Short mmCIF file of C-alpha atoms in Angstrom, two decimals:
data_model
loop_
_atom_site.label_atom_id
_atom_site.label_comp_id
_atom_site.label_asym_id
_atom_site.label_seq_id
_atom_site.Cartn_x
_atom_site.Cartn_y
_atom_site.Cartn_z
CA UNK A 1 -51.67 -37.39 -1.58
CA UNK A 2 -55.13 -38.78 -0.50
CA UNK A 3 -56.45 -42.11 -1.89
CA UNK A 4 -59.67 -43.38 -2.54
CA UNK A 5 -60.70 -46.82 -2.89
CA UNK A 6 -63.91 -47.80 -5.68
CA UNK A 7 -65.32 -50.98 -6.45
CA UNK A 8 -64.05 -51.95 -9.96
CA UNK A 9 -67.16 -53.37 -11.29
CA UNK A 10 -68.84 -50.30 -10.48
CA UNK A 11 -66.68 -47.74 -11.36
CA UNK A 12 -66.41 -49.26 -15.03
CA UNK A 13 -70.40 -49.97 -15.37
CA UNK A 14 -70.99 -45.84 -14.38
CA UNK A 15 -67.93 -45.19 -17.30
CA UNK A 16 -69.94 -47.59 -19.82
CA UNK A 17 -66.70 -49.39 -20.57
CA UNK A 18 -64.71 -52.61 -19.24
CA UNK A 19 -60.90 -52.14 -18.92
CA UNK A 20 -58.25 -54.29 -18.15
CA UNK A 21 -55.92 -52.91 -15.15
CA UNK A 22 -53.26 -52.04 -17.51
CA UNK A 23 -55.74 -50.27 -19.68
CA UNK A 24 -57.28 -48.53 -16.93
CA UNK A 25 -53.45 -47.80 -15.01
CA UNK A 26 -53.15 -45.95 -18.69
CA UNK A 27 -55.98 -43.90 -18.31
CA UNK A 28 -55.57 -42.72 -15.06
CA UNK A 29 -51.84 -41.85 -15.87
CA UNK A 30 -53.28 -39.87 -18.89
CA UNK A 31 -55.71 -37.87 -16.23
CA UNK A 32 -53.47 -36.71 -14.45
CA UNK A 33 -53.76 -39.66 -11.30
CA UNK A 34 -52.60 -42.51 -10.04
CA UNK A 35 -53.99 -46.63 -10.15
CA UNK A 36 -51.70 -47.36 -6.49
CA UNK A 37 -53.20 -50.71 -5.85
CA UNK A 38 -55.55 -53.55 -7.21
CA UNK A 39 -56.72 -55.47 -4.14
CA UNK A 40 -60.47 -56.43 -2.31
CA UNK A 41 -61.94 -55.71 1.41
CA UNK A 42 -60.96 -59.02 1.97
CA UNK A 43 -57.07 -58.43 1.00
CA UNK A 44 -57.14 -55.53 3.12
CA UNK A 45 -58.95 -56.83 6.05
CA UNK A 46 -56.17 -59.05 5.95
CA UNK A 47 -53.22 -56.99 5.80
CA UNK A 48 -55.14 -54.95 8.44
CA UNK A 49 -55.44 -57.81 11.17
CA UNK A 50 -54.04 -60.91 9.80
CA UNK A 51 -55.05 -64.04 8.63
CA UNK A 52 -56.06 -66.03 11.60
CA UNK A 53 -58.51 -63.34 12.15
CA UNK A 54 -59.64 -62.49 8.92
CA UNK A 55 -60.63 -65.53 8.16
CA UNK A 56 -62.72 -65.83 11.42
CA UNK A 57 -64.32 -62.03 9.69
CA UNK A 58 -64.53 -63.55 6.61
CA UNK A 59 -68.37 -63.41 6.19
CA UNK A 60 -67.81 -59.27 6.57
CA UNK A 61 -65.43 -59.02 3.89
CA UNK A 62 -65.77 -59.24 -0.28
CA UNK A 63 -63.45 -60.25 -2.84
CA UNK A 64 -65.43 -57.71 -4.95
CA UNK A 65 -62.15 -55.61 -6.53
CA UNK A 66 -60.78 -52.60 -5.19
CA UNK A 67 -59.38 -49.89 -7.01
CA UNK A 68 -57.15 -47.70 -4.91
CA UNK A 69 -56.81 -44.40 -6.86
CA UNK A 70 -53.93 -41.65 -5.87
CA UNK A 71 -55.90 -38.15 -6.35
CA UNK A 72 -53.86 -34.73 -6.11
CA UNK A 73 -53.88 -32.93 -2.94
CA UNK A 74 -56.22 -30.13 -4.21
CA UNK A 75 -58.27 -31.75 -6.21
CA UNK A 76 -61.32 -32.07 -4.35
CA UNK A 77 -63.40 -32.59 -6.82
CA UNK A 78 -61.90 -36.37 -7.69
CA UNK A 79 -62.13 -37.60 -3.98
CA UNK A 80 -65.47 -39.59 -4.77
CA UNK A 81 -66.61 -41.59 -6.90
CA UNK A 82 -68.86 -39.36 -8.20
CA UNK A 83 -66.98 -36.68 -8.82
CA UNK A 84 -64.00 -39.24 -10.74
CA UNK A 85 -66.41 -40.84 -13.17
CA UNK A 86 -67.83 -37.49 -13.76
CA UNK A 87 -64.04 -35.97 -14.55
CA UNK A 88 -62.56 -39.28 -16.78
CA UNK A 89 -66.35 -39.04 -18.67
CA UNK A 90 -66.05 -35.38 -19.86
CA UNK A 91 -62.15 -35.99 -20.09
CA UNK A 92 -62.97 -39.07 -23.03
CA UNK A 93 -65.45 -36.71 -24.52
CA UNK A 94 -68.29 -39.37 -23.77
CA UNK A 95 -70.14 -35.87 -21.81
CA UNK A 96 -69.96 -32.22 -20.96
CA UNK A 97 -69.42 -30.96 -18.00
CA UNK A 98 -72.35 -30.08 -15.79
CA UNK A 99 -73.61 -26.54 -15.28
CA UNK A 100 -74.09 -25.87 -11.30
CA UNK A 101 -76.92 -23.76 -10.30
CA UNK A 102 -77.51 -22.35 -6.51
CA UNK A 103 -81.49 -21.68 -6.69
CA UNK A 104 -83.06 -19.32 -4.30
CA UNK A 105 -86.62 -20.34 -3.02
CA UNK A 106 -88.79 -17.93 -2.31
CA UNK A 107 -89.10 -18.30 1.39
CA UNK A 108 -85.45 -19.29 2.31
CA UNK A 109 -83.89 -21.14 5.02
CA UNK A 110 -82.57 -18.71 7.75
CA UNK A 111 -79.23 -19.22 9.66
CA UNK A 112 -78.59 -16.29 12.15
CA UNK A 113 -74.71 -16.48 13.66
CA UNK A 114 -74.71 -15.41 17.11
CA UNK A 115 -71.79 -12.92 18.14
CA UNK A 116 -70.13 -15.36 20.73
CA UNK A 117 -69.03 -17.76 17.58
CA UNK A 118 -66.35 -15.56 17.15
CA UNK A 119 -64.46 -16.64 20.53
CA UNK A 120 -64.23 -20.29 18.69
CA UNK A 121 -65.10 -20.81 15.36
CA UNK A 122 -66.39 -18.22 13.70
CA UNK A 123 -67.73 -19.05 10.28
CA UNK A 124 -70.81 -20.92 9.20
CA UNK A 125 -72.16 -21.53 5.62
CA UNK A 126 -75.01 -23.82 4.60
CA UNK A 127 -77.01 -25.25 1.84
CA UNK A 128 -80.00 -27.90 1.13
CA UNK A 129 -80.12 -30.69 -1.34
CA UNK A 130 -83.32 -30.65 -2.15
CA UNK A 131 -85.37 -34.29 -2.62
CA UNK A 132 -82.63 -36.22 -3.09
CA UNK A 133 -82.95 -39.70 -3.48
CA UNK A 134 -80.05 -42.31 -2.26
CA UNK A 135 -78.86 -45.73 -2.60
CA UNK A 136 -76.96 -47.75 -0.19
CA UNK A 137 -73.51 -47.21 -2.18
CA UNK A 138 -74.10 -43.63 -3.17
CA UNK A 139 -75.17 -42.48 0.58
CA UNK A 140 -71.66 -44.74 1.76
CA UNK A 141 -69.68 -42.14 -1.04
CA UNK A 142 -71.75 -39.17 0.76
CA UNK A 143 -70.65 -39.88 4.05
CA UNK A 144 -66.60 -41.31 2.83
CA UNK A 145 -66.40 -37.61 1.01
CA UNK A 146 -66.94 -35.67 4.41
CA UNK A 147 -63.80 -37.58 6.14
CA UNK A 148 -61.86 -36.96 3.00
CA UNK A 149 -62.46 -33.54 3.17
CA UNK A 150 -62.35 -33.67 6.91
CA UNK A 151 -58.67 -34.84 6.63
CA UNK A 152 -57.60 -32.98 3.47
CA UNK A 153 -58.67 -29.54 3.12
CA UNK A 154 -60.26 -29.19 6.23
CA UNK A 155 -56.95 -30.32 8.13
CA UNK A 156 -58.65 -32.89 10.69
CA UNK A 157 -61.45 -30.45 11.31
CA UNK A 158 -59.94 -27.65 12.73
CA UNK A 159 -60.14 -25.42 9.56
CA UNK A 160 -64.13 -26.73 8.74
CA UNK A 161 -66.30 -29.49 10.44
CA UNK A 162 -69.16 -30.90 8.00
CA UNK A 163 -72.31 -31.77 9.43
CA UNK A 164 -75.39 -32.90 7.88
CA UNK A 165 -78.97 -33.36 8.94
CA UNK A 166 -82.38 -34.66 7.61
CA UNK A 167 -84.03 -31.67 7.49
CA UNK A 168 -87.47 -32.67 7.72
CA UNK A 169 -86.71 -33.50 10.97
CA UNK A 170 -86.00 -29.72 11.65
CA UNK A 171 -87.49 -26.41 11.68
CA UNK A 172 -85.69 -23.16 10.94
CA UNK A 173 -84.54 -20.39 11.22
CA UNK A 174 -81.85 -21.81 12.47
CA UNK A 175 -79.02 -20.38 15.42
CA UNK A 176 -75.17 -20.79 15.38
CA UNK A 177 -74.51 -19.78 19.03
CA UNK A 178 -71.43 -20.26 21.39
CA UNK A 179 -72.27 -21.42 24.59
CA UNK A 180 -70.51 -22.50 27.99
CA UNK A 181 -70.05 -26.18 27.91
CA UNK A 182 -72.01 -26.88 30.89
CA UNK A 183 -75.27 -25.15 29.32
CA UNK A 184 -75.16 -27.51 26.30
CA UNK A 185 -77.39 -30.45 26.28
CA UNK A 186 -78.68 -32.78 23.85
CA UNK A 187 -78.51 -36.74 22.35
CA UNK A 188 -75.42 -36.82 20.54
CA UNK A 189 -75.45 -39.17 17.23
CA UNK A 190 -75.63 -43.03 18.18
CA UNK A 191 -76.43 -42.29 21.60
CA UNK A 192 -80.23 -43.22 23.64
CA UNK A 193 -79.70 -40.31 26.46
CA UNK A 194 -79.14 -36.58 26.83
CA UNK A 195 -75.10 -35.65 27.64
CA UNK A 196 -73.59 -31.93 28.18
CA UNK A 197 -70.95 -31.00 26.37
CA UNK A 198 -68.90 -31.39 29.32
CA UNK A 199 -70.04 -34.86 29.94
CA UNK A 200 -69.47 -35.61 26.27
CA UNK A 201 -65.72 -34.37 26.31
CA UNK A 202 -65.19 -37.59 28.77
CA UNK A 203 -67.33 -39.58 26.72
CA UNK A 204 -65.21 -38.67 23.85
CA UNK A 205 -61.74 -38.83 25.16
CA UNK A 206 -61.99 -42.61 25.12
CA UNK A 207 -63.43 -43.33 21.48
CA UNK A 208 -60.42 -43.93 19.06
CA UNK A 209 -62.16 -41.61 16.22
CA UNK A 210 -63.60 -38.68 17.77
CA UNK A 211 -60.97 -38.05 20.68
CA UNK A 212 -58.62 -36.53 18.05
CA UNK A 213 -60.83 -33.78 17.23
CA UNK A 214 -61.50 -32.80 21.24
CA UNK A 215 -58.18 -30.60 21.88
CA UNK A 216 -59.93 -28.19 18.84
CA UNK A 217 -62.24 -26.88 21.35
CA UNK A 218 -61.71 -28.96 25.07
CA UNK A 219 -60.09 -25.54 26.55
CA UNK A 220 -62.16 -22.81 25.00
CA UNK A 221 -64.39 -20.95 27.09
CA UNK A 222 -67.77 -21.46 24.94
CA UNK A 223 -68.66 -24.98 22.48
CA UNK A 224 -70.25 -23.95 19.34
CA UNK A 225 -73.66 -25.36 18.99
CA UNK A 226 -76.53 -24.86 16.25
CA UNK A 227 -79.86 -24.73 17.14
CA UNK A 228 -82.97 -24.92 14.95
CA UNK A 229 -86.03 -23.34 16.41
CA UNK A 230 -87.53 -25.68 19.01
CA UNK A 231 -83.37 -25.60 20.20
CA UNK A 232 -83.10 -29.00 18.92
CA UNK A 233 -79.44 -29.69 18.47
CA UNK A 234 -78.23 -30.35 14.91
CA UNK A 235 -74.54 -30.10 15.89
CA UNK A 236 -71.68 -29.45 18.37
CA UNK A 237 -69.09 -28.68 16.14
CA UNK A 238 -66.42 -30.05 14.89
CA UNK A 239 -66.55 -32.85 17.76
CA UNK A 240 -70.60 -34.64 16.76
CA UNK A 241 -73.60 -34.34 15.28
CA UNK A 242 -77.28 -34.42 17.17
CA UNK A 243 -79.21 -38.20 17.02
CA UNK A 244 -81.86 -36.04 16.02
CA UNK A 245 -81.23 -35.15 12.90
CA UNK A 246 -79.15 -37.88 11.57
CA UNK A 247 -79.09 -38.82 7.51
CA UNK A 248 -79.96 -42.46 6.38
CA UNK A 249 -80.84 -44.28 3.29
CA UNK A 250 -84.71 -42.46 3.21
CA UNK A 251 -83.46 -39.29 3.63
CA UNK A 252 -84.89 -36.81 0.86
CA UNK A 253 -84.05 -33.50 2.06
CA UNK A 254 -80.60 -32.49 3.35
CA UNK A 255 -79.34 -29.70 4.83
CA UNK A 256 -75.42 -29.56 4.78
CA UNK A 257 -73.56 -26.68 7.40
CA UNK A 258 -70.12 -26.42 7.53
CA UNK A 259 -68.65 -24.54 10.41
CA UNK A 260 -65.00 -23.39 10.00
CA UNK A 261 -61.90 -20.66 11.27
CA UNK A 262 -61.38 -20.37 7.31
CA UNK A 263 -64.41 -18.96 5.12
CA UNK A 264 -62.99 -19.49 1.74
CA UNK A 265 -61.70 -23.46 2.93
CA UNK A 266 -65.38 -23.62 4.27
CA UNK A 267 -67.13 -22.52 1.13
CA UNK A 268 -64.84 -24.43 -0.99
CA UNK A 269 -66.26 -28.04 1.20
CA UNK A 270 -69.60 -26.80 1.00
CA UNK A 271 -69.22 -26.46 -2.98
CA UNK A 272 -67.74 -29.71 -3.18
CA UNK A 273 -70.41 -31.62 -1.66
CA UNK A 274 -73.19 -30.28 -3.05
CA UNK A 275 -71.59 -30.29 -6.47
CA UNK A 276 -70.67 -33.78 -6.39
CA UNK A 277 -74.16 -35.05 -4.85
CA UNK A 278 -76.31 -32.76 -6.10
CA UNK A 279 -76.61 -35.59 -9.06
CA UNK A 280 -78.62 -37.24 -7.71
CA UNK A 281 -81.41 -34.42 -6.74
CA UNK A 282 -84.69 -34.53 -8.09
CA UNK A 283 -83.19 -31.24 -10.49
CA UNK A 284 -79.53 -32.29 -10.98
CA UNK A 285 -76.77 -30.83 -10.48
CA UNK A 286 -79.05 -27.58 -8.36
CA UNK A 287 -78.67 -27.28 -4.73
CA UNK A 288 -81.11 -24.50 -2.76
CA UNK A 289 -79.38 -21.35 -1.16
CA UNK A 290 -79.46 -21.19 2.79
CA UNK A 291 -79.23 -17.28 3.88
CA UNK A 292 -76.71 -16.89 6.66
CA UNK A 293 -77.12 -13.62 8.84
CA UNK A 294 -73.74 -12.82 10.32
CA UNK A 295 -73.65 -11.43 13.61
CA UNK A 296 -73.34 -7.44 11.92
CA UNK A 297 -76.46 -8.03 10.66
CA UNK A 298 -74.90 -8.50 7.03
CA UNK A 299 -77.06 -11.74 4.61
CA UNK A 300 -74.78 -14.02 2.86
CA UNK A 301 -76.54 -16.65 0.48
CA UNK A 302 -74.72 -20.52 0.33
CA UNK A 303 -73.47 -22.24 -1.67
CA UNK A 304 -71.72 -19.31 -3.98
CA UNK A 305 -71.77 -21.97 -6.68
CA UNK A 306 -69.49 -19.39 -8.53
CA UNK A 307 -67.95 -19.35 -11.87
CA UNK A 308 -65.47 -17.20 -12.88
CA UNK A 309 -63.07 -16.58 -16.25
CA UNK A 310 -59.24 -16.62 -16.76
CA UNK A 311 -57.93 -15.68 -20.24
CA UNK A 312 -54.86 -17.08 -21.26
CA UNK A 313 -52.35 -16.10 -24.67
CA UNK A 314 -52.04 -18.76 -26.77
CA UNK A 315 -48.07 -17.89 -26.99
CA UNK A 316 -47.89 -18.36 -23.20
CA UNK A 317 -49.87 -21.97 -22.64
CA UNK A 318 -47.44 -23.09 -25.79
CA UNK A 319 -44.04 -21.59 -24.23
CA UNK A 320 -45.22 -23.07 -20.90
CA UNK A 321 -45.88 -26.19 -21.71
CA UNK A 322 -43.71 -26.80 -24.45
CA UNK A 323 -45.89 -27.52 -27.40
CA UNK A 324 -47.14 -25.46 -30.34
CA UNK A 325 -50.55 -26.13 -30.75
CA UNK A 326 -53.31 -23.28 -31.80
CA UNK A 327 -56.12 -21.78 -30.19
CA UNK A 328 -58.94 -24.02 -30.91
CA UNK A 329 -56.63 -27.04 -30.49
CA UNK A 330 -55.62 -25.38 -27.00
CA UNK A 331 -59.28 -25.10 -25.93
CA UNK A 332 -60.55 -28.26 -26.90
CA UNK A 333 -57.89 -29.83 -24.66
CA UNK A 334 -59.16 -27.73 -21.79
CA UNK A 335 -62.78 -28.27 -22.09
CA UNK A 336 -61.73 -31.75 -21.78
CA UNK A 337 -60.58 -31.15 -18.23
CA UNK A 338 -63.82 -29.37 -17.39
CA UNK A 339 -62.66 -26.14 -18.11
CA UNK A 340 -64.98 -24.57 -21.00
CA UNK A 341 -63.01 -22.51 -23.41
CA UNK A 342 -63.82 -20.46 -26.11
CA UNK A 343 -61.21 -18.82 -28.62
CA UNK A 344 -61.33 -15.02 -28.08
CA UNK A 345 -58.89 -11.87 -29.43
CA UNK A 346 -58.45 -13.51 -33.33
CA UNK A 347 -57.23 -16.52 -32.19
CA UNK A 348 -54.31 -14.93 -29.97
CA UNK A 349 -55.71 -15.62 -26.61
CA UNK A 350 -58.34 -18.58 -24.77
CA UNK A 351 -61.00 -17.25 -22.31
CA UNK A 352 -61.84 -20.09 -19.74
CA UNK A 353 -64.72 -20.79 -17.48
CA UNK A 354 -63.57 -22.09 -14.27
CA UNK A 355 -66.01 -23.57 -12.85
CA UNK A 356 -67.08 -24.31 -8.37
CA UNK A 357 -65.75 -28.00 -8.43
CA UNK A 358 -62.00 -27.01 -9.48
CA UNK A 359 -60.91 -24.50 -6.59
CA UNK A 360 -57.06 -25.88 -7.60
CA UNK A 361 -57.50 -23.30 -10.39
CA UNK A 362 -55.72 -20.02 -9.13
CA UNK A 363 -53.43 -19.34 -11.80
CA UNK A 364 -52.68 -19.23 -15.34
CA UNK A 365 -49.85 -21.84 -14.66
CA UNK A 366 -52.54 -23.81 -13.32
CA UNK A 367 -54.13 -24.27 -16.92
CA UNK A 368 -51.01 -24.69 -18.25
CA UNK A 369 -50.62 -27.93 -16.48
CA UNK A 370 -54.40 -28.95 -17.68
CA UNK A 371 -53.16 -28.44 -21.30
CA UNK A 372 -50.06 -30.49 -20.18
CA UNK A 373 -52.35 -33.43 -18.84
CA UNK A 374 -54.63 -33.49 -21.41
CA UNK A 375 -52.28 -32.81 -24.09
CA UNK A 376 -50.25 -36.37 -23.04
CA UNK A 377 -46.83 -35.70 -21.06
CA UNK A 378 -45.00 -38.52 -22.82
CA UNK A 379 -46.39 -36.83 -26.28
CA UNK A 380 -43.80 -33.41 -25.36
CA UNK A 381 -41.36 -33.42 -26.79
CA UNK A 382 -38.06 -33.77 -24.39
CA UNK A 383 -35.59 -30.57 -24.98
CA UNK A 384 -32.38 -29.89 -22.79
CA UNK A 385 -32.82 -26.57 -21.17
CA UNK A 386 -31.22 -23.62 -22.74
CA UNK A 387 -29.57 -23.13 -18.91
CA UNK A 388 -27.14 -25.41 -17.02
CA UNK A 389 -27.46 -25.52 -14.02
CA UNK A 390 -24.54 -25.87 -10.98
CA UNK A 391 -26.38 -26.14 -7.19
CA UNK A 392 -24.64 -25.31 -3.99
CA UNK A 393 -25.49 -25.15 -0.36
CA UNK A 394 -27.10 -21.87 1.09
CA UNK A 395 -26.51 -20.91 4.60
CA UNK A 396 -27.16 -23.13 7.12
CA UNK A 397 -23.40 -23.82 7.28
CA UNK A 398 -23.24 -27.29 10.29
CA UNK A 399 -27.12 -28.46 11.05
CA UNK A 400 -28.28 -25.96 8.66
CA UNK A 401 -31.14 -26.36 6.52
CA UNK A 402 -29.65 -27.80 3.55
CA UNK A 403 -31.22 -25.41 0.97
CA UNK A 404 -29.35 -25.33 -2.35
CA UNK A 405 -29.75 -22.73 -5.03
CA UNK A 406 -29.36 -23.48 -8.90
CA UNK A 407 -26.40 -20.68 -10.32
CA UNK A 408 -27.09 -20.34 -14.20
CA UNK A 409 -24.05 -20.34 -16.52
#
């Protein structure tokens, strides 16, 4: 389960309301997450090297409060502290959720995928957020979000590498190309001088971040590398970014690629970020479409940004859950966990909207337990089940796996 740490004084100034830890351990529990830890950087820092040397750091660290947070595996969307304000507002009412538009300018960005990607990493997507305009803590939440997603759904890089770039530093059309390692060549972020990719694999192997990531691609015959049209590198992915095109507090235009060996993992990060950031956009909440030309010639347009609909029985959500609410009750409890819902078929069944930000959404149980959350566990009531239950070892026998089954009566 993947935690994120927010400053307490700011979380509760963007929620418009001052809690007390027990208050605000209660409304996390009632969301559906977890308060793990009150502490401060300088607790932390230390914890992390001890207190001889923390103090001599001292100057470096705050007493500022730090809220570590416990988010669910697949919720991407809570992972910032953008996206968690944004969630616990609509889920106290105090707004609605936001409606995500992908806008297509007239005169697109181009991203052409070159047919040797496919020996290493084979998918690309990419979007712009357009005039965006950051501050010193939002821009640190911008950059935190990529290694959560890094770690989490993008399993340490080797299902999608983020990069982002200032893109009026660039000029497209862009090229995703595969190349051998020795024909790469370019100023890798936080460097002064040219490396090739070869070069930078040695580099690498000694930095205690970026040396995990090397064994993704260190024994393929070709690097991915994209290109924008004066073959400027924006990125060797997943192992570094370009110096050329790096983000920083001025930054008003940015173009977000994600490279990846899983399309649907790669468009659900690309989503994610640009949902979550694209708040702060000149238009919120918009981000503008990239058009990626696959190697068959075929255009895809990113970020999908796409919304879809579930309908659910009322008898069903009730059974499940173990309440016995009605329809308009039902979707007013959804809505509050960003799911709009509207009462449909007489009052027998809820259609929902589910929207680019919750990708955990796949099945109907999946609202159930929304209706669970923000119906209030402790207000079910507790029944014994109607079957007992006797478990026993299967197979396995000595050393085996263990696995038990559960024989009804």
């Amino acid at each position: 389960m993947p935690t994120i740490a927010v400053p307490r004084d700011a979380l509760f100034e963007a929620l418009g309301k001052t809690y007390t830890d027990e208050e605000f351990d209660e409304l996390c529990f009632d969301f559906g997450i977890e308060l793990d830890e009150v502490t401060s950087e300088k607790e932390m820092l230390i914890r992390e090297m001890g207190e001889e040397k923390a103090e001599a750091n001292d100057q470096k660290a705050s007493e500022q409060v730090i809220y570590k947070i416990d988010i669910p595996a697949n919720r991407y969307d809570l992972l910032c502290m953008e996206g968690l304000v944004r969630g616990l507002l609509v889920f106290l009412r105090k707004i609605e959720a936001p409606v995500y538009k992908a806008v297509l300018p007239s005169r697109p960005h181009r991203l052409l995928v070159k047919p040797a990607t496919a020996q290493v990493r084979p998918f690309v997507v990419a979007a712009i957020l357009r005039n965006i305009a950051f501050t010193q803590a939002s821009y640190n939440s911008f950059i935190d979000l990529q290694d959560k997603l890094h770690q989490n759904i993008g399993r340490k890089r080797s299902l999608v590498a983020i990069g982002t770039h200032d893109l009026d530093t660039l000029k497209g059309p862009f090229t995703y190309e595969a190349l051998p390692p020795e024909q790469i060549k370019f100023v890798p972020l936080n460097q002064t001088r040219e490396f090739t990719a070869v070069e930078l694999m040695d580099l690498y192997s000694k930095d205690s971040h970026i040396r995990h990531y090397l064994h993704i691609i260190q024994d393929k015959p070709v690097y991915p590398v994209i290109y924008d049209k004066n073959r400027v590198v924006l990125s060797m992915p997943p192992i570094i970014n370009g110096d050329h095109s790096k983000i920083s507090l001025s930054t008003r235009n940015v173009l977000i690629e994600c490279t990846a060996t899983d399309l649907k993992k790669a468009k659900i990060v690309l989503d994610t970020l640009v949902t979550m950031f694209s708040e702060y956009c000149e238009t919120p909440y918009t981000a503008e479409c990239v058009e990626v030309v696959r190697a068959d010639g075929m255009v895809e347009k990113y970020p999908e940004l796409r919304y879809r609909n579930e309908v659910v029985t009322v008898c069903d959500i009730n059974r499940g859950v173990g309440i016995n609410e009605g329809a308009e009750s039902i979707a007013k409890l959804l809505t509050k966990m960003c799911l709009r819902s509207q009462v449909i078929e007489g009052g027998k069944s809820i259609k929902i909207e589910i929207p680019p930000t919750r990708a955990d959404v796949l099945h109907g149980c999946d609202i159930m337990e929304d209706v669970a959350i923000a119906y209030g566990f402790n207000n079910i009531t507790m029944t014994l089940p109607k079957t007992s239950c006797v478990a026993k070892q299967v197979g396995g026998g000595k050393g085996g796996c263990g696995f038990s089954s559960c024989l009804g009566n």
